């Protein structure tokens, strides 16, 4: 192999044909270099085997035990359940498997196996649900290693990625380091090719930490450099769409059945000053969940339309885009506003897309709501003056640039409900002026929270039944999506089956996970919004989703595995209507630190305070926690665990551009090339 092999397609690897290559392509992997930059989302480590007498509820452990007695099998509601007892010389435990009937014939009574999984306790009996099974010699061979666990798409298994990655490692030696030598030396960084190798197959925890630090620094530096360059360009942009103050906004606000909060009024004045000023607006509205950011976006659209221009609003999902479109339509009708809205999403039929594009281009429509379909090359606007991105941390820098580029010197308004400590926001939102909506409407009842252990589950299930009987709906969150990825967390598929068994048969329970197609997710969320589903079991994909005021309960399983800020985001899916809402944090760990962290959420609904606590409490060790989409995150760096690294990258970015603003010096040649051709791997 040589340097050119990095550009070869993955079909050059053994065992990958055309069909398999298409599956990899769904994950964004086409070439060998794409594969090498497809980092693990987690690692499996294999702890020492413990005795049954040392088991503690909430811990993930491995035990070497013998199967004793009979292996029992039964079927309940089309779900097969297998149970049996295991023991060592110090005691015994009970093991249960769901929907794995083959185990009854493959497991042998009297044989020794290693069972690894989460320990729970029922009465005086220790239990394992769905533990992973190893032959003792296989498990002992894995001890002391860190096995990568990759993000997956439908049809792609972790084993497929590992096998391909092992082959691709031969090409890693030809990867050029994008950083100049002075940055590597000053920051004591690992060589890039070594970091790539050790992020996939780390020799040990220490080597992994060094590799992750190097790759995180790369991400932060590239991102901050792009922001600095972008800000320099924007500061020179003179507005070609200077607007007049709006009379319609004043009349509209008088008719609203509620008053804006003081924070909303303050932020609106800032938006109005931008739109009527001589410079192009580049503003972020940062507000906690439920603080009323969306109405401010609609006011900005109203000013824009009244002045004869088009405005566009981009949402990360079709469900959210459709919700905004319907809200705009209803508002236009109820308050006689001059909105002529159109919806642009990927699932529209070809004829409808064609007609909508024509109407956008000739000015028939003055408010364009959609997903990233709005920034397709075939979508042209007549006189676009304002672009708004909702949940803007879901969009990359280049997507934001392309959206703004659809007009001439377009005003930019971004919205985010992700609370970020101010010290980091200054760096991460360096290209935007930040407005903070720091109070909620008085009509919103604060969410009631409780942090409980597994023994509380039966009580929680009865509470869920009561809420459903009152006509309300419920979210239940589980971190993982299928058996075998991690055994110390509740499994969404199996959990859904268990929940159906525990709850009344009249309650409709359904499941949503991140591996579903976008159309499948949207269809389920629409059903939930239309009250066709009572309880929705989900991964964190509902973090950004449709507004369902009727949902009053959020129950989060294995809450100790999430960051505080992410838990707060999840909690924000309830408490959006007039009824009292509740959030149940299920803590399955016996760790005092985990209990202390979750106690912060139990006592506070303030996202910014929680973000500050998250920053104080989390550290690099948390990188072994679960990383799910939805948290404001980089591909591998973590803004909370790596806050010091972000600050260092910010200082280095200022130093680089201060000395070489165009990155034209020889020593910055590789950096310039990497920056210009960097993949959009950052979602901020």
Tab-separated table of N, CA and C in Angstrom, residues 61-178:
chain	number	residue	atom	x	y	z
A	61	UNK	N	-20.820	-6.382	35.850
A	61	UNK	CA	-19.753	-7.299	36.269
A	61	UNK	C	-19.775	-8.558	35.421
A	62	UNK	N	-18.715	-9.336	35.564
A	62	UNK	CA	-18.638	-10.660	34.948
A	62	UNK	C	-18.486	-11.694	36.061
A	63	UNK	N	-19.232	-12.781	35.944
A	63	UNK	CA	-19.118	-13.883	36.907
A	63	UNK	C	-18.865	-15.187	36.152
A	64	UNK	N	-18.043	-16.037	36.740
A	64	UNK	CA	-17.832	-17.373	36.171
A	64	UNK	C	-18.693	-18.333	36.971
A	65	UNK	N	-19.748	-18.841	36.313
A	65	UNK	CA	-20.729	-19.642	37.039
A	65	UNK	C	-21.160	-20.871	36.242
A	66	UNK	N	-21.703	-21.799	37.002
A	66	UNK	CA	-22.246	-23.037	36.449
A	66	UNK	C	-23.773	-22.924	36.380
A	67	UNK	N	-24.355	-23.434	35.285
A	67	UNK	CA	-25.818	-23.469	35.196
A	67	UNK	C	-26.315	-24.628	36.046
A	68	UNK	N	-27.230	-24.312	36.976
A	68	UNK	CA	-27.755	-25.364	37.868
A	68	UNK	C	-29.262	-25.512	37.648
A	69	UNK	N	-29.754	-26.675	37.821
A	69	UNK	CA	-31.191	-26.916	37.667
A	69	UNK	C	-31.622	-26.854	36.209
A	70	UNK	N	-32.918	-26.742	36.004
A	70	UNK	CA	-33.481	-26.739	34.660
A	70	UNK	C	-33.408	-25.361	34.010
A	71	UNK	N	-33.428	-25.367	32.676
A	71	UNK	CA	-33.540	-24.129	31.904
A	71	UNK	C	-35.004	-24.027	31.473
A	72	UNK	N	-35.710	-23.031	32.000
A	72	UNK	CA	-37.149	-22.916	31.770
A	72	UNK	C	-37.433	-21.963	30.600
A	73	UNK	N	-38.434	-22.296	29.807
A	73	UNK	CA	-38.849	-21.454	28.679
A	73	UNK	C	-40.360	-21.275	28.703
A	74	UNK	N	-40.821	-20.037	28.422
A	74	UNK	CA	-42.255	-19.773	28.314
A	74	UNK	C	-42.476	-18.636	27.323
A	75	UNK	N	-43.693	-18.509	26.845
A	75	UNK	CA	-44.055	-17.459	25.901
A	75	UNK	C	-45.182	-16.611	26.476
A	76	UNK	N	-44.976	-15.290	26.430
A	76	UNK	CA	-46.003	-14.354	26.883
A	76	UNK	C	-46.173	-13.293	25.798
A	77	UNK	N	-47.354	-13.203	25.254
A	77	UNK	CA	-47.643	-12.216	24.201
A	77	UNK	C	-46.611	-12.264	23.087
A	78	UNK	N	-46.366	-13.415	22.556
A	78	UNK	CA	-45.410	-13.621	21.450
A	78	UNK	C	-43.963	-13.300	21.827
A	79	UNK	N	-43.672	-13.209	23.114
A	79	UNK	CA	-42.305	-12.975	23.567
A	79	UNK	C	-41.827	-14.214	24.329
A	80	UNK	N	-40.713	-14.796	23.854
A	80	UNK	CA	-40.162	-15.955	24.548
A	80	UNK	C	-39.285	-15.500	25.706
A	81	UNK	N	-39.402	-16.178	26.845
A	81	UNK	CA	-38.618	-15.837	28.035
A	81	UNK	C	-37.929	-17.109	28.528
A	82	UNK	N	-36.613	-17.021	28.689
A	82	UNK	CA	-35.837	-18.151	29.209
A	82	UNK	C	-35.233	-17.733	30.544
A	83	UNK	N	-35.367	-18.594	31.553
A	83	UNK	CA	-34.779	-18.308	32.866
A	83	UNK	C	-34.069	-19.549	33.396
A	84	UNK	N	-33.013	-19.312	34.154
A	84	UNK	CA	-32.299	-20.406	34.822
A	84	UNK	C	-31.450	-19.825	35.939
A	85	UNK	N	-30.966	-20.699	36.812
A	85	UNK	CA	-30.119	-20.287	37.930
A	85	UNK	C	-28.666	-20.607	37.627
A	86	UNK	N	-27.769	-19.751	38.149
A	86	UNK	CA	-26.332	-19.983	38.024
A	86	UNK	C	-25.711	-19.877	39.411
A	87	UNK	N	-24.537	-20.495	39.578
A	87	UNK	CA	-23.892	-20.399	40.895
A	87	UNK	C	-22.395	-20.591	40.784
A	88	UNK	N	-21.697	-20.074	41.785
A	88	UNK	CA	-20.304	-20.444	42.023
A	88	UNK	C	-20.249	-20.918	43.483
A	89	UNK	N	-19.077	-21.082	44.039
A	89	UNK	CA	-18.991	-21.651	45.393
A	89	UNK	C	-19.483	-20.691	46.471
A	90	UNK	N	-19.709	-19.390	46.076
A	90	UNK	CA	-20.091	-18.406	47.101
A	90	UNK	C	-21.582	-18.083	47.097
A	91	UNK	N	-22.315	-18.483	46.067
A	91	UNK	CA	-23.729	-18.151	46.038
A	91	UNK	C	-24.335	-18.363	44.662
A	92	UNK	N	-25.623	-17.977	44.510
A	92	UNK	CA	-26.276	-18.165	43.218
A	92	UNK	C	-27.044	-16.912	42.796
A	93	UNK	N	-27.382	-16.874	41.496
A	93	UNK	CA	-28.115	-15.750	40.921
A	93	UNK	C	-29.060	-16.276	39.846
A	94	UNK	N	-29.995	-15.430	39.417
A	94	UNK	CA	-30.966	-15.813	38.383
A	94	UNK	C	-30.657	-15.062	37.096
A	95	UNK	N	-30.781	-15.751	35.944
A	95	UNK	CA	-30.512	-15.172	34.628
A	95	UNK	C	-31.774	-15.249	33.771
A	96	UNK	N	-32.080	-14.164	33.059
A	96	UNK	CA	-33.260	-14.118	32.185
A	96	UNK	C	-32.871	-13.592	30.801
A	97	UNK	N	-33.427	-14.238	29.776
A	97	UNK	CA	-33.239	-13.782	28.391
A	97	UNK	C	-34.603	-13.639	27.725
A	98	UNK	N	-34.725	-12.614	26.875
A	98	UNK	CA	-35.950	-12.382	26.130
A	98	UNK	C	-35.701	-12.608	24.640
A	99	UNK	N	-36.643	-13.304	23.999
A	99	UNK	CA	-36.606	-13.515	22.542
A	99	UNK	C	-35.313	-14.141	22.047
A	100	UNK	N	-34.766	-15.055	22.822
A	100	UNK	CA	-33.596	-15.826	22.387
A	100	UNK	C	-33.832	-17.316	22.696
A	101	UNK	N	-34.859	-17.904	22.064
A	101	UNK	CA	-35.244	-19.285	22.385
A	101	UNK	C	-34.160	-20.317	22.090
A	102	UNK	N	-33.244	-20.002	21.168
A	102	UNK	CA	-32.179	-20.940	20.805
A	102	UNK	C	-31.246	-21.247	21.979
A	103	UNK	N	-31.202	-20.351	22.966
A	103	UNK	CA	-30.300	-20.560	24.100
A	103	UNK	C	-30.651	-21.823	24.881
A	104	UNK	N	-31.915	-22.228	24.811
A	104	UNK	CA	-32.325	-23.412	25.573
A	104	UNK	C	-31.596	-24.668	25.079
A	105	UNK	N	-31.258	-24.680	23.793
A	105	UNK	CA	-30.567	-25.855	23.246
A	105	UNK	C	-29.045	-25.680	23.213
A	106	UNK	N	-28.561	-24.414	23.189
A	106	UNK	CA	-27.110	-24.209	23.100
A	106	UNK	C	-26.429	-24.183	24.470
A	107	UNK	N	-27.148	-23.734	25.510
A	107	UNK	CA	-26.567	-23.721	26.854
A	107	UNK	C	-26.766	-25.084	27.520
A	108	UNK	N	-25.781	-25.535	28.252
A	108	UNK	CA	-25.821	-26.876	28.841
A	108	UNK	C	-25.850	-26.817	30.373
A	109	UNK	N	-26.784	-27.532	30.931
A	109	UNK	CA	-26.872	-27.632	32.386
A	109	UNK	C	-25.593	-28.257	32.933
A	110	UNK	N	-25.031	-27.643	33.988
A	110	UNK	CA	-23.812	-28.159	34.600
A	110	UNK	C	-22.532	-27.573	34.027
A	111	UNK	N	-22.617	-26.875	32.869
A	111	UNK	CA	-21.429	-26.281	32.254
A	111	UNK	C	-21.136	-24.909	32.862
A	112	UNK	N	-19.864	-24.524	32.801
A	112	UNK	CA	-19.434	-23.210	33.285
A	112	UNK	C	-19.349	-22.219	32.123
A	113	UNK	N	-19.872	-21.012	32.350
A	113	UNK	CA	-19.793	-19.921	31.384
A	113	UNK	C	-19.455	-18.643	32.146
A	114	UNK	N	-19.045	-17.640	31.392
A	114	UNK	CA	-18.909	-16.318	32.008
A	114	UNK	C	-20.090	-15.484	31.542
A	115	UNK	N	-20.840	-14.952	32.504
A	115	UNK	CA	-21.996	-14.104	32.233
A	115	UNK	C	-21.616	-12.675	32.609
A	116	UNK	N	-21.810	-11.751	31.681
A	116	UNK	CA	-21.405	-10.363	31.932
A	116	UNK	C	-22.577	-9.427	31.649
A	117	UNK	N	-22.939	-8.621	32.651
A	117	UNK	CA	-24.044	-7.687	32.456
A	117	UNK	C	-24.355	-6.903	33.711
A	118	UNK	N	-25.482	-6.220	33.668
A	118	UNK	CA	-25.918	-5.372	34.778
A	118	UNK	C	-26.581	-6.222	35.853
A	119	UNK	N	-26.181	-5.993	37.093
A	119	UNK	CA	-26.754	-6.716	38.230
A	119	UNK	C	-27.931	-5.933	38.791
A	120	UNK	N	-29.060	-6.620	38.970
A	120	UNK	CA	-30.192	-6.026	39.680
A	120	UNK	C	-30.534	-6.951	40.856
A	121	UNK	N	-31.420	-6.494	41.709
A	121	UNK	CA	-31.769	-7.317	42.868
A	121	UNK	C	-33.268	-7.314	43.064
A	122	UNK	N	-33.852	-8.498	43.161
A	122	UNK	CA	-35.270	-8.649	43.455
A	122	UNK	C	-35.398	-9.420	44.759
A	123	UNK	N	-35.831	-8.733	45.786
A	123	UNK	CA	-35.857	-9.350	47.111
A	123	UNK	C	-34.438	-9.637	47.557
A	124	UNK	N	-34.124	-10.897	47.835
A	124	UNK	CA	-32.772	-11.282	48.233
A	124	UNK	C	-31.994	-11.942	47.096
A	125	UNK	N	-32.576	-11.916	45.875
A	125	UNK	CA	-31.955	-12.612	44.742
A	125	UNK	C	-31.293	-11.633	43.776
A	126	UNK	N	-30.025	-11.897	43.444
A	126	UNK	CA	-29.338	-11.114	42.426
A	126	UNK	C	-29.758	-11.640	41.053
A	127	UNK	N	-29.959	-10.709	40.105
A	127	UNK	CA	-30.461	-11.094	38.778
A	127	UNK	C	-29.629	-10.464	37.669
A	128	UNK	N	-29.519	-11.189	36.556
A	128	UNK	CA	-28.942	-10.680	35.316
A	128	UNK	C	-30.012	-10.768	34.234
A	129	UNK	N	-30.306	-9.655	33.560
A	129	UNK	CA	-31.190	-9.674	32.398
A	129	UNK	C	-30.353	-9.469	31.146
A	130	UNK	N	-30.433	-10.421	30.219
A	130	UNK	CA	-29.721	-10.331	28.942
A	130	UNK	C	-28.190	-10.210	29.083
A	131	UNK	N	-27.554	-10.898	30.013
A	131	UNK	CA	-26.087	-10.788	30.078
A	131	UNK	C	-25.450	-11.418	28.847
A	132	UNK	N	-24.285	-10.923	28.483
A	132	UNK	CA	-23.553	-11.526	27.375
A	132	UNK	C	-22.856	-12.788	27.889
A	133	UNK	N	-22.804	-13.810	27.025
A	133	UNK	CA	-22.246	-15.099	27.430
A	133	UNK	C	-20.913	-15.330	26.720
A	134	UNK	N	-19.908	-15.758	27.476
A	134	UNK	CA	-18.587	-16.071	26.919
A	134	UNK	C	-18.153	-17.455	27.394
A	135	UNK	N	-17.419	-18.130	26.539
A	135	UNK	CA	-16.658	-19.274	27.019
A	135	UNK	C	-15.523	-18.702	27.873
A	136	UNK	N	-15.185	-19.306	29.003
A	136	UNK	CA	-14.171	-18.721	29.898
A	136	UNK	C	-12.862	-18.364	29.195
A	137	UNK	N	-12.361	-19.251	28.312
A	137	UNK	CA	-11.076	-18.969	27.656
A	137	UNK	C	-11.168	-17.762	26.730
A	138	UNK	N	-12.344	-17.549	26.091
A	138	UNK	CA	-12.520	-16.397	25.204
A	138	UNK	C	-12.532	-15.098	26.005
A	139	UNK	N	-13.188	-15.112	27.146
A	139	UNK	CA	-13.275	-13.907	27.970
A	139	UNK	C	-11.903	-13.523	28.515
A	140	UNK	N	-11.165	-14.513	29.022
A	140	UNK	CA	-9.859	-14.216	29.613
A	140	UNK	C	-8.900	-13.642	28.570
A	141	UNK	N	-9.074	-14.034	27.300
A	141	UNK	CA	-8.227	-13.496	26.230
A	141	UNK	C	-8.511	-12.016	25.973
A	142	UNK	N	-9.727	-11.573	26.299
A	142	UNK	CA	-10.120	-10.178	26.067
A	142	UNK	C	-9.741	-9.250	27.218
A	143	UNK	N	-9.452	-9.804	28.358
A	143	UNK	CA	-9.136	-8.961	29.517
A	143	UNK	C	-7.892	-8.112	29.259
A	144	UNK	N	-7.955	-6.870	29.719
A	144	UNK	CA	-6.838	-5.953	29.529
A	144	UNK	C	-6.874	-5.222	28.196
A	145	UNK	N	-7.896	-5.516	27.360
A	145	UNK	CA	-8.001	-4.850	26.056
A	145	UNK	C	-9.151	-3.854	26.069
A	146	UNK	N	-9.158	-2.961	25.072
A	146	UNK	CA	-10.275	-2.042	24.847
A	146	UNK	C	-10.801	-2.328	23.449
A	147	UNK	N	-11.993	-2.872	23.350
A	147	UNK	CA	-12.573	-3.235	22.063
A	147	UNK	C	-13.490	-2.116	21.566
A	148	UNK	N	-13.249	-1.608	20.347
A	148	UNK	CA	-14.041	-0.477	19.850
A	148	UNK	C	-15.501	-0.839	19.594
A	149	UNK	N	-16.385	0.098	19.901
A	149	UNK	CA	-17.808	-0.021	19.579
A	149	UNK	C	-18.150	1.171	18.692
A	150	UNK	N	-18.563	0.895	17.444
A	150	UNK	CA	-18.758	1.947	16.452
A	150	UNK	C	-20.226	2.359	16.332
A	151	UNK	N	-20.469	3.607	15.925
A	151	UNK	CA	-21.848	3.987	15.591
A	151	UNK	C	-22.268	3.195	14.361
A	152	UNK	N	-23.501	2.722	14.338
A	152	UNK	CA	-23.941	1.826	13.268
A	152	UNK	C	-25.167	2.370	12.541
A	153	UNK	N	-25.334	1.915	11.310
A	153	UNK	CA	-26.553	2.163	10.551
A	153	UNK	C	-27.168	0.809	10.232
A	154	UNK	N	-28.382	0.807	9.725
A	154	UNK	CA	-29.068	-0.439	9.430
A	154	UNK	C	-28.260	-1.278	8.439
A	155	UNK	N	-28.019	-2.537	8.803
A	155	UNK	CA	-27.276	-3.443	7.938
A	155	UNK	C	-25.799	-3.508	8.235
A	156	UNK	N	-25.311	-2.590	9.091
A	156	UNK	CA	-23.885	-2.537	9.420
A	156	UNK	C	-23.680	-3.027	10.848
A	157	UNK	N	-22.869	-4.059	11.007
A	157	UNK	CA	-22.598	-4.584	12.348
A	157	UNK	C	-21.240	-4.087	12.835
A	158	UNK	N	-21.051	-4.145	14.141
A	158	UNK	CA	-19.777	-3.706	14.713
A	158	UNK	C	-18.637	-4.582	14.205
A	159	UNK	N	-18.898	-5.851	14.056
A	159	UNK	CA	-17.879	-6.785	13.576
A	159	UNK	C	-17.432	-6.446	12.159
A	160	UNK	N	-18.379	-6.010	11.317
A	160	UNK	CA	-18.043	-5.618	9.932
A	160	UNK	C	-17.080	-4.430	9.932
A	161	UNK	N	-17.355	-3.446	10.798
A	161	UNK	CA	-16.497	-2.257	10.856
A	161	UNK	C	-15.118	-2.625	11.387
A	162	UNK	N	-15.070	-3.442	12.437
A	162	UNK	CA	-13.785	-3.837	13.031
A	162	UNK	C	-12.909	-4.553	12.022
A	163	UNK	N	-13.483	-5.509	11.281
A	163	UNK	CA	-12.704	-6.264	10.288
A	163	UNK	C	-12.163	-5.355	9.187
A	164	UNK	N	-13.009	-4.426	8.724
A	164	UNK	CA	-12.561	-3.485	7.690
A	164	UNK	C	-11.475	-2.560	8.238
A	165	UNK	N	-11.658	-2.125	9.491
A	165	UNK	CA	-10.703	-1.190	10.101
A	165	UNK	C	-9.341	-1.845	10.291
A	166	UNK	N	-9.333	-3.097	10.667
A	166	UNK	CA	-8.061	-3.808	10.851
A	166	UNK	C	-7.255	-3.834	9.558
A	167	UNK	N	-7.936	-4.002	8.440
A	167	UNK	CA	-7.243	-3.977	7.146
A	167	UNK	C	-6.787	-2.560	6.785
A	168	UNK	N	-7.660	-1.582	7.060
A	168	UNK	CA	-7.361	-0.196	6.704
A	168	UNK	C	-6.171	0.366	7.467
A	169	UNK	N	-5.863	-0.222	8.621
A	169	UNK	CA	-4.739	0.260	9.428
A	169	UNK	C	-3.420	0.255	8.647
A	170	UNK	N	-3.309	-0.608	7.640
A	170	UNK	CA	-2.086	-0.642	6.826
A	170	UNK	C	-1.895	0.669	6.071
A	171	UNK	N	-3.012	1.359	5.771
A	171	UNK	CA	-2.930	2.635	5.055
A	171	UNK	C	-2.706	3.819	5.987
A	172	UNK	N	-2.946	3.619	7.285
A	172	UNK	CA	-2.870	4.726	8.237
A	172	UNK	C	-1.472	5.343	8.295
A	173	UNK	N	-0.455	4.544	8.025
A	173	UNK	CA	0.920	5.051	8.106
A	173	UNK	C	1.188	6.121	7.053
A	174	UNK	N	0.318	6.213	6.027
A	174	UNK	CA	0.526	7.196	4.968
A	174	UNK	C	-0.270	8.476	5.180
A	175	UNK	N	-0.974	8.575	6.316
A	175	UNK	CA	-1.758	9.781	6.588
A	175	UNK	C	-0.820	10.929	6.973
A	176	UNK	N	-0.992	12.057	6.295
A	176	UNK	CA	-0.146	13.216	6.568
A	176	UNK	C	-0.694	14.004	7.742
A	177	UNK	N	0.206	14.506	8.563
A	177	UNK	CA	-0.205	15.290	9.725
A	177	UNK	C	-0.607	16.693	9.272
A	178	UNK	N	-1.856	17.110	9.553
A	178	UNK	CA	-2.301	18.433	9.099
A	178	UNK	C	-1.780	19.590	9.943
